[in-house]
């Protein structure tokens, strides 16, 4: 299957909504209904009902082989995205082979993230493949036939700023702000210590827990003591991941459609599930 094929294990996004019965006809949602129309990048995750209480404690070690491979894959991803940028600028098309590779890198990354500390949704070890696989986490991106040559100049760094700020709030660790002291311009005072530096050194990253990391940690502690993963917590965690991956797809030039400001929660992408609605057949 291609990059836009529906997943097998994680459930499809084209299932009927409602209970039309065996004789119900499947009708597409009207194209003008923006809220019902799914985003062309869809993320799925199926929660494992038999999660181990303790395995999440050692997954940091178990994913090391995947992390090693992904480092090189993401370097290739960055290079191929630059090549795609020039291709879109001059031809208006995203090279299909590069698109398949980049979607594969995102798919692989999402499987590892779902297994490890972005969701902890399964104990099944992720496969070492860029292709679709029988795994409870999947990512689909529809291939665009044409892309705007003008948007490619601004969407990654300018148009995406609102989404990048939100995703940073979801997944970032925060910042420590430095303010110059009155007596010495080279002395900077933070909340809990004094730093000696240069006047333009006004902020630095902080190694705190992100909102996503905190939610996953709460889920892990509950799992450790009760053996259960709270469904509502899982749905929220998947929603944050879904938002983040849509933004990655947009900023890596794969689609021109602007990502929705919408926290679609749940394992099956709710927007994809609204692609069709069951309609009762007319008459007997």
CSV table of C-alpha atoms in Angstrom, one decimal:
chain,number,residue,atom,x,y,z
A,1,UNK,CA,0.0,0.0,0.0
A,2,UNK,CA,1.0,3.6,-0.6
A,3,UNK,CA,1.5,6.4,1.8
A,4,UNK,CA,-2.2,7.2,1.8
A,5,UNK,CA,-3.5,3.7,2.3
A,6,UNK,CA,-5.7,2.9,5.2
A,7,UNK,CA,-4.1,1.0,8.1
A,8,UNK,CA,-5.0,-2.5,9.0
A,9,UNK,CA,-4.4,-2.9,12.6
A,10,UNK,CA,-5.2,0.6,13.9
A,11,UNK,CA,-8.6,0.8,12.3
A,12,UNK,CA,-9.7,2.7,9.2
A,13,UNK,CA,-10.7,6.3,9.0
A,14,UNK,CA,-13.5,5.5,6.5
A,15,UNK,CA,-15.9,3.6,8.7
A,16,UNK,CA,-19.6,4.4,8.6
A,17,UNK,CA,-20.7,6.9,11.2
A,18,UNK,CA,-24.1,6.0,12.6
A,19,UNK,CA,-26.2,2.8,12.4
A,20,UNK,CA,-27.6,2.7,8.9
A,21,UNK,CA,-27.7,-1.1,8.8
A,22,UNK,CA,-26.7,-3.4,5.9
A,23,UNK,CA,-28.8,-1.5,3.3
A,24,UNK,CA,-27.3,1.9,4.1
A,25,UNK,CA,-25.6,3.8,1.3
A,26,UNK,CA,-22.3,5.5,1.9
A,27,UNK,CA,-22.3,9.2,1.0
A,28,UNK,CA,-19.3,11.5,1.2
A,29,UNK,CA,-19.5,14.5,3.4
A,30,UNK,CA,-20.2,17.7,1.3
A,31,UNK,CA,-16.8,19.2,0.2
A,32,UNK,CA,-17.8,22.6,1.6
A,33,UNK,CA,-18.2,21.3,5.1
A,34,UNK,CA,-14.7,22.3,6.4
A,35,UNK,CA,-15.2,20.9,9.9
A,36,UNK,CA,-16.3,17.5,8.6
A,37,UNK,CA,-13.6,17.3,5.9
A,38,UNK,CA,-10.6,15.3,7.2
A,39,UNK,CA,-7.1,16.7,7.1
A,40,UNK,CA,-5.0,14.8,4.5
A,41,UNK,CA,-2.6,13.7,7.2
A,42,UNK,CA,-4.1,11.2,9.6
A,43,UNK,CA,-2.6,9.6,12.7
A,44,UNK,CA,-3.9,6.4,14.3
A,45,UNK,CA,-3.1,4.6,17.5
A,46,UNK,CA,-4.8,1.5,19.0
A,47,UNK,CA,-4.4,1.1,22.8
A,48,UNK,CA,-3.2,-2.3,23.8
A,49,UNK,CA,-5.6,-3.7,26.5
A,50,UNK,CA,-2.9,-5.9,28.0
A,51,UNK,CA,-0.1,-3.4,28.8
A,52,UNK,CA,2.6,-4.5,31.2
A,53,UNK,CA,2.7,-2.6,34.5
A,54,UNK,CA,6.5,-2.2,34.4
A,55,UNK,CA,7.8,-2.5,30.9
A,56,UNK,CA,7.6,1.3,30.3
A,57,UNK,CA,10.5,1.6,32.9
A,58,UNK,CA,12.9,0.0,30.4
A,59,UNK,CA,11.6,1.1,27.1
A,60,UNK,CA,14.2,3.9,27.0
A,61,UNK,CA,16.8,1.2,26.6
A,62,UNK,CA,14.8,-1.0,24.3
A,63,UNK,CA,14.3,1.8,21.7
A,64,UNK,CA,18.0,2.6,21.4
A,65,UNK,CA,18.4,0.6,18.1
A,66,UNK,CA,15.4,2.6,16.7
A,67,UNK,CA,16.8,5.9,17.9
A,68,UNK,CA,20.2,5.2,16.2
A,69,UNK,CA,18.5,4.4,12.9
A,70,UNK,CA,16.1,7.4,13.1
A,71,UNK,CA,19.0,9.8,13.6
A,72,UNK,CA,20.3,9.0,10.1
A,73,UNK,CA,16.8,8.8,8.7
A,74,UNK,CA,16.0,12.3,9.9
A,75,UNK,CA,19.2,13.7,8.4
A,76,UNK,CA,18.1,12.2,5.1
A,77,UNK,CA,14.6,13.6,5.7
A,78,UNK,CA,16.0,17.1,6.1
A,79,UNK,CA,18.1,16.8,2.9
A,80,UNK,CA,15.2,15.3,0.9
A,81,UNK,CA,12.9,18.1,2.1
A,82,UNK,CA,15.3,20.7,0.8
A,83,UNK,CA,15.4,18.8,-2.6
A,84,UNK,CA,11.6,18.7,-2.6
A,85,UNK,CA,11.5,22.5,-1.8
A,86,UNK,CA,13.4,23.2,-5.1
A,87,UNK,CA,11.3,20.7,-7.0
A,88,UNK,CA,8.0,22.3,-5.8
A,89,UNK,CA,9.3,25.8,-6.5
A,90,UNK,CA,10.2,25.0,-10.1
A,91,UNK,CA,7.6,22.3,-11.0
A,92,UNK,CA,4.7,22.6,-8.5
A,93,UNK,CA,5.1,18.9,-7.7
A,94,UNK,CA,6.5,17.0,-4.8
A,95,UNK,CA,8.7,14.1,-6.2
A,96,UNK,CA,6.8,10.9,-5.5
A,97,UNK,CA,9.8,8.9,-4.4
A,98,UNK,CA,10.9,11.6,-1.9
A,99,UNK,CA,7.3,11.9,-0.6
A,100,UNK,CA,7.1,8.1,0.0
A,101,UNK,CA,10.4,8.2,1.8
A,102,UNK,CA,9.5,11.2,4.0
A,103,UNK,CA,6.1,9.7,4.9
A,104,UNK,CA,7.9,6.5,5.8
A,105,UNK,CA,10.3,8.4,8.2
A,106,UNK,CA,7.3,10.0,9.9
A,107,UNK,CA,5.5,6.7,10.1
A,108,UNK,CA,8.5,5.0,11.6
A,109,UNK,CA,9.0,7.8,14.1
A,110,UNK,CA,5.3,7.7,15.1
A,111,UNK,CA,5.5,3.9,15.8
A,112,UNK,CA,8.5,4.4,18.0
A,113,UNK,CA,6.9,7.4,19.8
A,114,UNK,CA,3.7,5.4,20.3
A,115,UNK,CA,5.7,2.5,21.8
A,116,UNK,CA,7.8,4.7,23.9
A,117,UNK,CA,7.3,8.0,25.7
A,118,UNK,CA,5.0,9.9,23.5
A,119,UNK,CA,2.1,7.6,24.2
A,120,UNK,CA,3.2,4.2,25.8
A,121,UNK,CA,0.2,2.8,23.9
A,122,UNK,CA,1.6,-0.7,23.2
A,123,UNK,CA,4.2,-3.2,24.3
A,124,UNK,CA,4.6,-4.6,20.7
A,125,UNK,CA,8.1,-3.8,19.5
A,126,UNK,CA,8.0,-1.5,16.4
A,127,UNK,CA,9.1,-2.9,13.1
A,128,UNK,CA,12.2,-1.7,11.3
A,129,UNK,CA,10.5,-0.5,8.1
A,130,UNK,CA,9.4,2.6,6.4
A,131,UNK,CA,6.4,0.9,4.8
A,132,UNK,CA,2.9,0.3,6.3
A,133,UNK,CA,2.8,-2.6,8.6
A,134,UNK,CA,0.5,-4.6,10.9
A,135,UNK,CA,1.1,-2.4,13.9
A,136,UNK,CA,-1.2,-0.6,16.3
A,137,UNK,CA,0.2,2.8,15.3
A,138,UNK,CA,-0.1,4.2,11.8
A,139,UNK,CA,0.3,7.4,9.8
A,140,UNK,CA,-1.3,8.3,6.5
A,141,UNK,CA,-0.5,11.3,4.3
A,142,UNK,CA,-2.4,11.7,0.9
A,143,UNK,CA,-0.1,12.5,-2.0
A,144,UNK,CA,-0.7,16.0,-3.5
A,145,UNK,CA,-1.0,16.1,-7.2
A,146,UNK,CA,-0.1,19.8,-7.3
A,147,UNK,CA,1.4,22.2,-4.7
A,148,UNK,CA,1.6,26.0,-4.7
A,149,UNK,CA,4.9,27.4,-5.8
A,150,UNK,CA,4.2,30.6,-3.9
A,151,UNK,CA,3.3,29.0,-0.6
A,152,UNK,CA,6.5,26.9,-0.5
A,153,UNK,CA,8.4,30.2,0.2
A,154,UNK,CA,6.5,31.1,3.3
A,155,UNK,CA,4.5,28.2,4.9
A,156,UNK,CA,7.4,26.4,6.7
A,157,UNK,CA,8.7,29.4,8.6
A,158,UNK,CA,6.0,32.2,8.5
A,159,UNK,CA,2.5,30.7,8.1
A,160,UNK,CA,3.2,27.9,10.5
A,161,UNK,CA,4.3,30.2,13.4
A,162,UNK,CA,0.9,30.0,15.3
A,163,UNK,CA,1.0,26.2,15.1
A,164,UNK,CA,4.6,26.0,16.1
A,165,UNK,CA,4.0,28.1,19.1
A,166,UNK,CA,1.1,25.8,20.2
A,167,UNK,CA,3.1,22.6,19.5
A,168,UNK,CA,6.1,24.1,21.5
A,169,UNK,CA,3.7,24.7,24.4
A,170,UNK,CA,2.5,21.0,24.2
A,171,UNK,CA,5.9,19.4,23.7
A,172,UNK,CA,8.6,21.9,24.8
A,173,UNK,CA,10.3,22.1,28.2
A,174,UNK,CA,10.1,25.9,28.5
A,175,UNK,CA,12.6,28.7,28.9
A,176,UNK,CA,14.6,30.3,31.7
A,177,UNK,CA,14.6,34.1,31.2
A,178,UNK,CA,17.6,36.1,32.3
A,179,UNK,CA,17.5,39.8,33.3
A,180,UNK,CA,20.5,42.0,33.8
A,181,UNK,CA,21.2,43.1,37.4
A,182,UNK,CA,21.3,46.8,38.1
A,183,UNK,CA,24.9,46.8,39.3
A,184,UNK,CA,26.7,44.6,36.8
A,185,UNK,CA,25.4,44.2,33.2
A,186,UNK,CA,27.3,40.9,32.9
A,187,UNK,CA,25.5,39.3,35.9
A,188,UNK,CA,22.1,37.7,35.2
A,189,UNK,CA,19.5,36.7,37.7
A,190,UNK,CA,17.2,33.8,37.3
A,191,UNK,CA,14.6,32.4,39.6
A,192,UNK,CA,17.0,30.4,41.7
A,193,UNK,CA,20.6,31.3,40.8
A,194,UNK,CA,22.9,33.9,39.4
A,195,UNK,CA,24.5,33.4,36.0
A,196,UNK,CA,27.5,35.2,34.7
A,197,UNK,CA,27.3,35.9,30.9
A,198,UNK,CA,27.0,38.5,28.2
A,199,UNK,CA,24.3,41.1,27.9
A,200,UNK,CA,22.7,39.5,24.8
A,201,UNK,CA,22.4,36.1,26.5
A,202,UNK,CA,18.8,36.7,27.6
A,203,UNK,CA,17.2,33.3,27.5
A,204,UNK,CA,18.1,29.6,27.4
A,205,UNK,CA,16.1,26.3,27.1
A,206,UNK,CA,15.0,24.7,30.3
A,207,UNK,CA,15.0,20.9,30.8
A,208,UNK,CA,11.5,20.7,32.3
A,209,UNK,CA,8.7,18.3,31.6
A,210,UNK,CA,6.4,19.2,28.6
A,211,UNK,CA,2.7,18.9,28.9
A,212,UNK,CA,2.8,15.8,26.7
A,213,UNK,CA,5.6,14.3,28.8
A,214,UNK,CA,3.6,15.1,32.0
A,215,UNK,CA,0.5,13.4,30.7
A,216,UNK,CA,2.4,10.3,29.6
A,217,UNK,CA,4.1,10.2,33.0
A,218,UNK,CA,0.8,10.4,34.8
A,219,UNK,CA,-0.5,7.6,32.6
A,220,UNK,CA,2.6,5.5,33.3
A,221,UNK,CA,2.3,5.9,37.1
A,222,UNK,CA,-1.4,4.9,37.0
A,223,UNK,CA,-0.4,1.9,34.8
A,224,UNK,CA,2.3,0.9,37.3
A,225,UNK,CA,0.0,0.8,40.3
A,226,UNK,CA,-3.3,-0.3,38.7
A,227,UNK,CA,-2.4,-2.1,35.5
A,228,UNK,CA,-4.8,0.2,33.6
A,229,UNK,CA,-4.3,2.9,31.1
A,230,UNK,CA,-7.1,5.6,31.4
A,231,UNK,CA,-8.9,5.8,28.1
A,232,UNK,CA,-9.7,9.5,28.5
A,233,UNK,CA,-6.0,10.2,29.2
A,234,UNK,CA,-5.0,8.2,26.1
A,235,UNK,CA,-7.4,10.1,23.9
A,236,UNK,CA,-5.9,13.4,25.0
A,237,UNK,CA,-2.3,12.2,24.5
A,238,UNK,CA,-3.2,11.0,21.0
A,239,UNK,CA,-4.8,14.4,20.2
A,240,UNK,CA,-1.6,16.2,21.1
A,241,UNK,CA,0.4,13.9,19.0
A,242,UNK,CA,-2.0,14.2,16.1
A,243,UNK,CA,-1.8,18.0,16.2
A,244,UNK,CA,2.0,17.8,16.3
A,245,UNK,CA,2.3,15.4,13.3
A,246,UNK,CA,-0.1,17.5,11.2
A,247,UNK,CA,2.2,20.5,11.7
A,248,UNK,CA,5.2,18.4,10.8
A,249,UNK,CA,3.5,17.4,7.6
A,250,UNK,CA,2.7,21.0,6.7
A,251,UNK,CA,6.1,22.5,7.6
A,252,UNK,CA,7.8,19.7,5.6
A,253,UNK,CA,5.9,20.9,2.5
A,254,UNK,CA,3.9,17.7,2.0
A,255,UNK,CA,0.5,19.5,1.9
A,256,UNK,CA,-0.8,23.0,1.3
A,257,UNK,CA,-3.9,22.7,3.4
A,258,UNK,CA,-3.5,24.6,6.6
A,259,UNK,CA,-3.7,22.4,9.7
A,260,UNK,CA,-6.8,22.8,11.7
A,261,UNK,CA,-6.7,24.4,15.2
A,262,UNK,CA,-8.4,21.3,16.6
A,263,UNK,CA,-7.4,18.8,19.2
A,264,UNK,CA,-8.9,15.7,17.7
A,265,UNK,CA,-8.8,13.1,20.5
A,266,UNK,CA,-8.9,9.4,20.3
A,267,UNK,CA,-7.1,6.5,18.6
A,268,UNK,CA,-8.9,6.8,15.3
A,269,UNK,CA,-8.6,10.2,13.7
A,270,UNK,CA,-12.1,11.7,14.3
A,271,UNK,CA,-11.9,13.9,11.2
A,272,UNK,CA,-11.2,10.8,9.1
A,273,UNK,CA,-14.1,9.0,10.7
A,274,UNK,CA,-16.4,11.8,9.5
A,275,UNK,CA,-15.4,11.3,5.8
A,276,UNK,CA,-18.6,9.3,5.2
A,277,UNK,CA,-22.0,9.2,6.8
A,278,UNK,CA,-24.6,6.5,6.6
A,279,UNK,CA,-27.8,7.5,4.8
A,280,UNK,CA,-31.0,5.3,4.9
A,281,UNK,CA,-32.0,3.9,1.4
A,282,UNK,CA,-35.0,5.6,-0.1
A,283,UNK,CA,-38.1,3.4,0.2
A,284,UNK,CA,-38.4,-0.4,0.6
